[in-house]
Structure formats: structure tokens, C-alpha cells
């Protein structure tokens, strides 16, 4: 997911993280089949602002690397 650019949408395929990070990501709505959209990136590219399940959140690219997505188009 960390390769997505602003305006791109994707669907969560799998969360690869473990432990507390996995639990946190699942609580934020990163479950299989959830649609997300990248709204914008910070000036240095990290963090990224996403919309998932109707709300905005910021996620570090490091955390985004733990999330596999399908799609990635406009």
C-alpha cells in the first residue's frame, strides 16, 4: 500500500503485520475487502492521509508496507 499515490484507490487484501500493530490496523478498519483512497501525502511523503470506511486517518509508510492491497488505480 505504501506505493499508492494521491487520488488512487485500492482494496485491502491482507494485513501482514503482527502483534500490537496488526491489532491497531484492524481496529482502524484495515480489514479484507475494505476500500481505501489516498487523499494526500505529507511534503516528504510520510505520513500519508487516507480515507477508509468514511473517515480520514494518517498512516506512516512503514505501517503501510504491512498492508497488501488490490487495485491501485483512480
C-alpha positions as a Python dict, from the first residue, in 0.01 Angstrom:
ca = {
    (1, 'X'): (0, 0, 0),
    (2, 'X'): (287, 238, 63),
    (3, 'X'): (339, 281, -314),
    (4, 'X'): (-4, 436, -372),
    (5, 'X'): (-18, 799, -483),
    (6, 'X'): (-276, 1070, -403),
    (7, 'X'): (-608, 1004, -573),
    (8, 'X'): (-550, 630, -608),
    (9, 'X'): (-795, 382, -462),
    (10, 'X'): (-740, 20, -360),
    (11, 'X'): (-898, -265, -169),
    (12, 'X'): (-732, -424, 133),
    (13, 'X'): (-628, -781, 52),
    (14, 'X'): (-431, -875, 364),
    (15, 'X'): (-267, -729, 675),
    (16, 'X'): (78, -882, 723),
    (17, 'X'): (166, -708, 1049),
    (18, 'X'): (168, -898, 1377),
    (19, 'X'): (108, -817, 1740),
    (20, 'X'): (5, -471, 1854),
    (21, 'X'): (49, -312, 1512),
    (22, 'X'): (-182, -569, 1350),
    (23, 'X'): (-442, -515, 1620),
    (24, 'X'): (-422, -137, 1575),
    (25, 'X'): (-455, -159, 1195),
    (26, 'X'): (-756, -391, 1219),
    (27, 'X'): (-922, -155, 1470),
    (28, 'X'): (-872, 132, 1225),
    (29, 'X'): (-1065, -59, 958),
    (30, 'X'): (-793, -226, 754),
    (31, 'X'): (-983, -550, 706),
    (32, 'X'): (-1001, -764, 392),
    (33, 'X'): (-1228, -606, 135),
    (34, 'X'): (-1220, -252, 279),
    (35, 'X'): (-1189, 18, 12),
    (36, 'X'): (-943, 299, 74),
    (37, 'X'): (-831, 613, -105),
    (38, 'X'): (-509, 810, -67),
    (39, 'X'): (-605, 1174, -12),
    (40, 'X'): (-259, 1329, 12),
    (41, 'X'): (100, 1280, 118),
    (42, 'X'): (300, 1493, 359),
    (43, 'X'): (569, 1711, 195),
    (44, 'X'): (838, 1446, 247),
    (45, 'X'): (596, 1164, 154),
    (46, 'X'): (541, 1038, 507),
    (47, 'X'): (283, 1007, 655),
    (48, 'X'): (5, 956, 404),
    (49, 'X'): (-355, 1065, 459),
    (50, 'X'): (-614, 801, 374),
    (51, 'X'): (-990, 772, 370),
    (52, 'X'): (-1115, 431, 480),
    (53, 'X'): (-1467, 344, 589),
    (54, 'X'): (-1565, 710, 560),
    (55, 'X'): (-1306, 864, 789),
    (56, 'X'): (-965, 1023, 743),
    (57, 'X'): (-652, 890, 906),
    (58, 'X'): (-278, 933, 874),
    (59, 'X'): (-53, 633, 840),
    (60, 'X'): (325, 606, 823),
    (61, 'X'): (461, 440, 510),
    (62, 'X'): (635, 185, 733),
    (63, 'X'): (294, 72, 860),
    (64, 'X'): (152, 86, 509),
    (65, 'X'): (410, -168, 393),
    (66, 'X'): (235, -424, 615),
    (67, 'X'): (-89, -389, 418),
    (68, 'X'): (-132, -568, 85),
    (69, 'X'): (-387, -411, -147),
    (70, 'X'): (-552, -495, -478),
    (71, 'X'): (-609, -232, -741),
    (72, 'X'): (-427, 93, -707),
    (73, 'X'): (-596, 291, -979),
    (74, 'X'): (-802, 606, -999),
}
